[in-house]
Tab-separated table of C-alpha atoms in Angstrom:
chain	number	residue	atom	x	y	z
A	1	MET	CA	18.890	3.048	10.181
A	2	ASN	CA	22.525	2.013	9.671
A	3	ARG	CA	24.942	0.578	12.212
A	4	PHE	CA	26.759	3.891	12.613
A	5	GLN	CA	23.521	5.639	13.586
A	6	ARG	CA	22.579	2.880	16.023
A	7	PHE	CA	26.028	2.820	17.654
A	8	PHE	CA	26.122	6.584	18.242
A	9	ASN	CA	22.362	6.864	18.918
A	10	ILE	CA	21.904	9.364	16.085
A	11	LYS	CA	18.361	10.369	15.162
A	12	PRO	CA	17.428	9.405	11.566
A	13	ARG	CA	17.169	12.369	9.224
A	14	LYS	CA	14.439	11.067	6.898
A	15	VAL	CA	11.829	8.538	8.003
A	16	ALA	CA	9.760	6.687	5.391
A	17	ILE	CA	6.734	4.436	5.500
A	18	SER	CA	6.186	1.721	2.877
A	19	LEU	CA	2.654	0.364	2.603
A	20	GLY	CA	2.150	-3.060	1.082
A	21	GLY	CA	-0.592	-4.322	-1.184
A	22	GLY	CA	-3.418	-6.564	0.008
A	23	ALA	CA	-6.714	-5.393	-1.520
A	24	LEU	CA	-9.220	-4.324	1.158
A	25	LEU	CA	-6.920	-5.561	3.930
A	26	GLY	CA	-5.265	-2.199	3.288
A	27	ALA	CA	-7.707	-0.718	5.772
A	28	ALA	CA	-5.130	-1.858	8.357
A	29	HIS	CA	-2.796	0.847	7.049
A	30	ILE	CA	-5.253	3.425	8.348
A	31	GLY	CA	-5.084	1.920	11.841
A	32	VAL	CA	-1.288	2.089	11.741
A	33	LEU	CA	-1.311	5.725	10.627
A	34	GLU	CA	-3.862	6.570	13.330
A	35	VAL	CA	-1.476	5.338	16.034
A	36	PHE	CA	1.436	7.189	14.448
A	37	GLU	CA	-0.560	10.423	14.381
A	38	LYS	CA	-1.459	10.009	18.054
A	39	GLU	CA	2.133	9.226	19.076
A	40	GLY	CA	3.775	12.018	17.083
A	41	ILE	CA	5.427	9.838	14.446
A	42	HIS	CA	5.338	11.558	11.061
A	43	PRO	CA	7.090	9.788	8.163
A	44	GLU	CA	8.402	12.218	5.579
A	45	ILE	CA	8.594	9.842	2.604
A	46	VAL	CA	5.815	7.508	1.502
A	47	THR	CA	5.820	4.544	-0.883
A	48	GLY	CA	3.046	2.113	-1.651
A	49	THR	CA	1.841	-0.716	-3.856
A	50	SER	CA	-1.787	-1.315	-4.862
A	51	ILE	CA	-4.041	-0.454	-1.876
A	52	GLY	CA	-0.854	0.724	-0.161
A	53	ALA	CA	-0.438	3.245	-2.975
A	54	ILE	CA	-4.006	4.497	-2.505
A	55	ILE	CA	-3.678	4.947	1.279
A	56	GLY	CA	-0.118	6.213	0.922
A	57	ALA	CA	-1.098	8.845	-1.636
A	58	ALA	CA	-3.869	10.089	0.634
A	59	TYR	CA	-1.389	10.395	3.501
A	60	ALA	CA	1.169	12.116	1.264
A	61	ALA	CA	-1.545	14.567	0.203
A	62	GLY	CA	-2.133	15.550	3.808
A	63	GLN	CA	-5.474	13.801	4.260
A	64	SER	CA	-6.426	13.136	7.882
A	65	VAL	CA	-6.884	9.636	9.281
A	66	GLU	CA	-10.514	10.496	9.986
A	67	HIS	CA	-11.079	11.409	6.349
A	68	MET	CA	-9.377	8.218	5.133
A	69	THR	CA	-11.584	6.173	7.469
A	70	ARG	CA	-14.772	7.802	6.152
A	71	ILE	CA	-13.694	7.188	2.579
A	72	ILE	CA	-12.789	3.526	2.997
A	73	ARG	CA	-16.093	2.888	4.791
A	74	SER	CA	-17.942	4.375	1.819
A	75	ILE	CA	-16.352	2.376	-0.979
A	76	ASN	CA	-18.040	-0.490	-2.814
A	77	TRP	CA	-17.629	-2.261	-6.120
A	78	ALA	CA	-19.991	0.160	-7.868
A	79	ASN	CA	-17.791	3.186	-7.174
A	80	LEU	CA	-14.556	1.346	-7.992
A	81	VAL	CA	-15.132	-0.715	-11.134
A	82	LYS	CA	-17.458	-1.478	-14.033
A	83	LEU	CA	-17.682	-4.539	-16.271
A	84	SER	CA	-15.645	-4.360	-19.449
A	85	PHE	CA	-17.958	-4.431	-22.426
A	86	PRO	CA	-17.016	-5.423	-24.973
A	87	PRO	CA	-14.456	-7.660	-23.226
A	88	SER	CA	-10.970	-6.138	-23.036
A	89	LEU	CA	-7.773	-7.006	-21.141
A	90	GLY	CA	-9.597	-7.265	-17.813
A	91	ILE	CA	-12.935	-8.326	-16.410
A	92	PHE	CA	-13.404	-4.808	-15.024
A	93	GLN	CA	-12.495	-1.282	-16.060
A	94	THR	CA	-11.359	1.031	-13.243
A	95	ASP	CA	-12.654	4.323	-14.661
A	96	PRO	CA	-15.062	4.679	-11.695
A	97	MET	CA	-12.078	4.329	-9.351
A	98	ASP	CA	-10.431	7.305	-11.046
A	99	ASP	CA	-13.558	9.403	-10.554
A	100	PHE	CA	-13.922	8.240	-6.936
A	101	ILE	CA	-10.320	9.122	-6.124
A	102	ARG	CA	-10.538	12.552	-7.724
A	103	GLU	CA	-13.859	13.415	-6.054
A	104	ASN	CA	-13.285	11.997	-2.569
A	105	ILE	CA	-9.551	12.032	-1.973
A	106	PHE	CA	-7.706	14.413	-4.277
A	107	SER	CA	-7.092	15.500	-7.839
A	108	LEU	CA	-3.426	16.337	-7.643
A	109	ASP	CA	-0.151	15.987	-9.481
A	110	PHE	CA	2.765	14.355	-7.655
A	111	SER	CA	4.445	17.765	-7.446
A	112	GLU	CA	1.503	19.083	-5.387
A	113	LEU	CA	1.704	16.456	-2.619
A	114	SER	CA	2.793	17.419	0.885
A	115	HIS	CA	5.333	14.565	1.111
A	116	PRO	CA	7.529	12.796	-1.454
A	117	PHE	CA	5.531	9.788	-2.678
A	118	ALA	CA	6.052	6.869	-5.058
A	119	ALA	CA	3.614	4.249	-6.307
A	120	VAL	CA	4.890	0.966	-7.727
A	121	ALA	CA	3.455	-0.734	-10.822
A	122	CYS	CA	4.668	-3.342	-13.311
A	123	ASP	CA	5.082	-2.914	-17.065
A	124	ILE	CA	3.357	-6.048	-18.360
A	125	LEU	CA	5.208	-5.748	-21.683
A	126	THR	CA	8.681	-5.977	-20.135
A	127	GLY	CA	8.076	-7.352	-16.617
A	128	GLU	CA	9.984	-4.400	-15.190
A	129	LYS	CA	9.135	-2.605	-11.971
A	130	VAL	CA	7.954	0.938	-12.653
A	131	VAL	CA	8.268	3.530	-9.898
A	132	LEU	CA	5.749	6.310	-10.503
A	133	ARG	CA	6.711	9.720	-9.108
A	134	SER	CA	5.342	12.247	-11.582
A	135	GLY	CA	2.124	13.094	-13.386
A	136	PRO	CA	-1.464	12.691	-12.144
A	137	VAL	CA	-1.543	10.817	-8.839
A	138	ALA	CA	-4.960	9.213	-9.453
A	139	GLU	CA	-3.787	7.603	-12.678
A	140	ALA	CA	-0.631	6.291	-11.032
A	141	ILE	CA	-2.425	4.594	-8.174
A	142	ARG	CA	-4.995	3.079	-10.543
A	143	ALA	CA	-2.053	1.507	-12.381
A	144	SER	CA	-0.499	0.290	-9.129
A	145	ALA	CA	-3.773	-1.461	-8.228
A	146	ALA	CA	-4.631	-2.926	-11.663
A	147	PHE	CA	-4.390	-6.663	-10.925
A	148	PRO	CA	-3.912	-8.410	-14.289
A	149	GLY	CA	-6.892	-10.304	-15.590
A	150	ILE	CA	-9.305	-8.745	-13.097
A	151	PHE	CA	-8.671	-5.065	-13.822
A	152	ALA	CA	-7.681	-3.675	-17.194
A	153	PRO	CA	-4.071	-2.441	-17.515
A	154	ILE	CA	-3.430	1.300	-17.515
A	155	ASN	CA	-1.625	3.039	-20.384
A	156	PHE	CA	0.811	5.389	-18.695
A	157	ASP	CA	3.664	7.261	-20.384
A	158	GLY	CA	3.981	4.678	-23.152
A	159	LYS	CA	3.883	1.699	-20.779
A	160	LEU	CA	1.121	-0.858	-20.136
A	161	LEU	CA	0.950	-1.000	-16.356
A	162	VAL	CA	-0.546	-3.540	-13.953
A	163	ASP	CA	-0.551	-4.110	-10.188
A	164	GLY	CA	2.833	-3.448	-8.598
A	165	GLY	CA	2.360	-6.526	-6.423
A	166	VAL	CA	3.520	-8.582	-9.404
A	167	VAL	CA	7.072	-7.354	-8.832
A	168	ASP	CA	7.282	-5.471	-5.503
A	169	ASN	CA	4.420	-5.720	-3.028
A	170	LEU	CA	6.324	-4.003	-0.205
A	171	PRO	CA	8.417	-1.197	-1.755
A	172	SER	CA	10.787	-0.450	1.102
A	173	GLU	CA	13.840	-0.343	-1.131
A	174	VAL	CA	12.144	2.336	-3.221
A	175	ALA	CA	11.926	4.475	-0.083
A	176	ARG	CA	15.635	3.958	0.542
A	177	ASP	CA	16.336	5.075	-3.029
A	178	MET	CA	14.310	8.227	-2.312
A	179	GLY	CA	16.700	9.210	0.469
A	180	ALA	CA	15.154	7.684	3.582
A	181	ASP	CA	17.505	6.435	6.287
A	182	TYR	CA	14.818	4.793	8.459
A	183	ILE	CA	12.149	2.601	6.851
A	184	ILE	CA	8.874	1.531	8.461
A	185	ALA	CA	7.162	-1.159	6.367
A	186	VAL	CA	3.591	-2.428	6.779
A	187	ASP	CA	3.217	-5.893	5.266
A	188	LEU	CA	-0.240	-7.361	4.586
A	189	ALA	CA	0.853	-10.387	2.557
A	190	PRO	CA	-0.070	-13.885	3.777
A	191	ARG	CA	2.705	-15.725	5.530
A	192	ALA	CA	2.058	-18.944	3.587
A	193	ALA	CA	0.306	-20.113	0.448
A	194	VAL	CA	-3.154	-21.689	0.678
A	195	HIS	CA	-2.918	-25.338	-0.351
A	196	HIS	CA	-6.546	-26.432	-0.586
A	197	PRO	CA	-7.888	-26.716	-4.160
A	198	PRO	CA	-9.949	-23.738	-5.379
A	199	GLN	CA	-13.667	-24.446	-5.697
A	200	ASN	CA	-14.531	-21.743	-8.235
A	201	LEU	CA	-13.011	-19.098	-10.495
A	202	ALA	CA	-13.039	-16.431	-7.782
A	203	GLU	CA	-11.081	-18.640	-5.368
A	204	LEU	CA	-8.584	-19.435	-8.109
A	205	LEU	CA	-8.013	-15.749	-8.902
A	206	PHE	CA	-7.689	-14.786	-5.250
A	207	GLY	CA	-5.325	-17.684	-4.655
A	208	VAL	CA	-3.115	-16.373	-7.456
A	209	ILE	CA	-3.200	-12.903	-5.886
A	210	ASN	CA	-2.165	-14.257	-2.474
A	211	LEU	CA	0.686	-16.254	-3.989
A	212	MET	CA	1.830	-13.243	-6.007
A	213	HIS	CA	1.866	-11.029	-2.917
A	214	LEU	CA	3.665	-13.681	-0.872
A	215	ARG	CA	6.438	-13.991	-3.453
A	216	SER	CA	6.882	-10.246	-3.996
A	217	SER	CA	6.766	-9.148	-0.337
A	218	GLN	CA	10.261	-10.301	0.553
A	219	PRO	CA	12.585	-7.296	0.226
A	220	ASP	CA	16.133	-7.233	1.518
A	221	PRO	CA	15.754	-7.219	5.339
A	222	ARG	CA	18.457	-4.558	5.484
A	223	SER	CA	16.050	-2.165	3.754
A	224	ILE	CA	13.572	-2.283	6.664
A	225	ASP	CA	14.167	-0.865	10.141
A	226	CYS	CA	10.720	-1.563	11.599
A	227	LEU	CA	8.425	-4.208	10.123
A	228	ILE	CA	4.715	-4.144	11.020
A	229	ARG	CA	2.511	-7.132	10.161
A	230	PRO	CA	-1.159	-6.641	11.079
A	231	ASP	CA	-2.940	-9.893	11.877
A	232	VAL	CA	-5.480	-9.824	9.046
A	233	ALA	CA	-5.134	-13.296	7.526
A	234	GLU	CA	-8.622	-14.361	8.639
A	235	PHE	CA	-10.389	-11.641	6.665
A	236	ASN	CA	-11.603	-11.719	3.073
A	237	ALA	CA	-9.433	-9.268	1.149
A	238	TRP	CA	-12.266	-8.628	-1.317
A	239	ALA	CA	-15.216	-8.074	1.041
A	240	PHE	CA	-16.292	-4.717	2.446
A	241	ASN	CA	-17.961	-5.791	5.689
A	242	ASP	CA	-14.927	-6.037	8.023
A	243	MET	CA	-13.379	-2.607	7.535
A	244	ASP	CA	-13.612	-1.458	11.165
A	245	GLU	CA	-12.084	-4.670	12.516
A	246	ILE	CA	-9.275	-4.565	9.950
A	247	ILE	CA	-8.505	-0.956	10.909
A	248	ALA	CA	-8.426	-2.075	14.552
A	249	ARG	CA	-5.898	-4.804	13.696
A	250	GLY	CA	-3.688	-2.121	12.216
A	251	ARG	CA	-3.843	-0.187	15.482
A	252	VAL	CA	-2.887	-3.287	17.461
A	253	ALA	CA	0.101	-4.029	15.203
A	254	ALA	CA	1.339	-0.445	15.387
A	255	ASN	CA	1.053	-0.343	19.180
A	256	GLN	CA	3.176	-3.493	19.381
A	257	VAL	CA	6.168	-1.646	17.881
A	258	ILE	CA	5.521	1.842	19.198
A	259	LEU	CA	8.138	1.682	21.985
A	260	LYS	CA	10.815	0.611	19.506
A	261	LEU	CA	9.830	3.377	17.104
A	262	LYS	CA	9.838	6.083	19.752
A	263	ALA	CA	13.256	4.963	20.957
A	264	ASP	CA	14.725	4.748	17.444
A	265	LEU	CA	13.252	8.074	16.338
A	266	HIS	CA	13.796	9.919	19.629
A	267	VAL	CA	10.113	10.816	19.838
């Protein structure tokens, strides 16, 4: 929302929501969307990175919050990944994730979505941010969530793609480029790095992920009109047993900004 709109109290024409990466902490996005649905706030443009791309694509496809909640409660490692054998460019292959997405969420092309949507990935060969807006949606969001070293990269349109959190974990500026004039951003990244030494390989890998997300979740503040930060730092981003509480934290964070949103959007 620019200064001209604020000064003359003009309603934004296109509202966008940008959903950040954060592994299973992304369940908080569902809580945010639940509050929006209840309060009559309906973003027209959606962008997302990693888990934000998965939830964002479901929203852009017209899936209900109730359906998203059922799906995220049903996921586990077995229906998302399988060990790479023989060893490849990642510990796990994400072929099961592709099947899970197509069977439980959608099997659509970007052109078939209800809302304009973009998923962000990184081309590991060039280090460039890749904004995915065409082709099969399931393949794009697999690429956006392919954390290097843990999940194998995805070959997509001649590029070798990995997790978009490497370069842009909160793609609000992408939404602005897509024509939005009011950006709501949901940030799951930790507010500070963890300084205690890792005790095992898993802690080392997850520490790298947290640091990566921290560094790539700092877009130009001018590209965000309403920033939502669910309080999820205490939860394990790679465990499945806290989904309901994480969703609840998303609701709390959304309710904290709902008066501002309703005033800004004239709802």
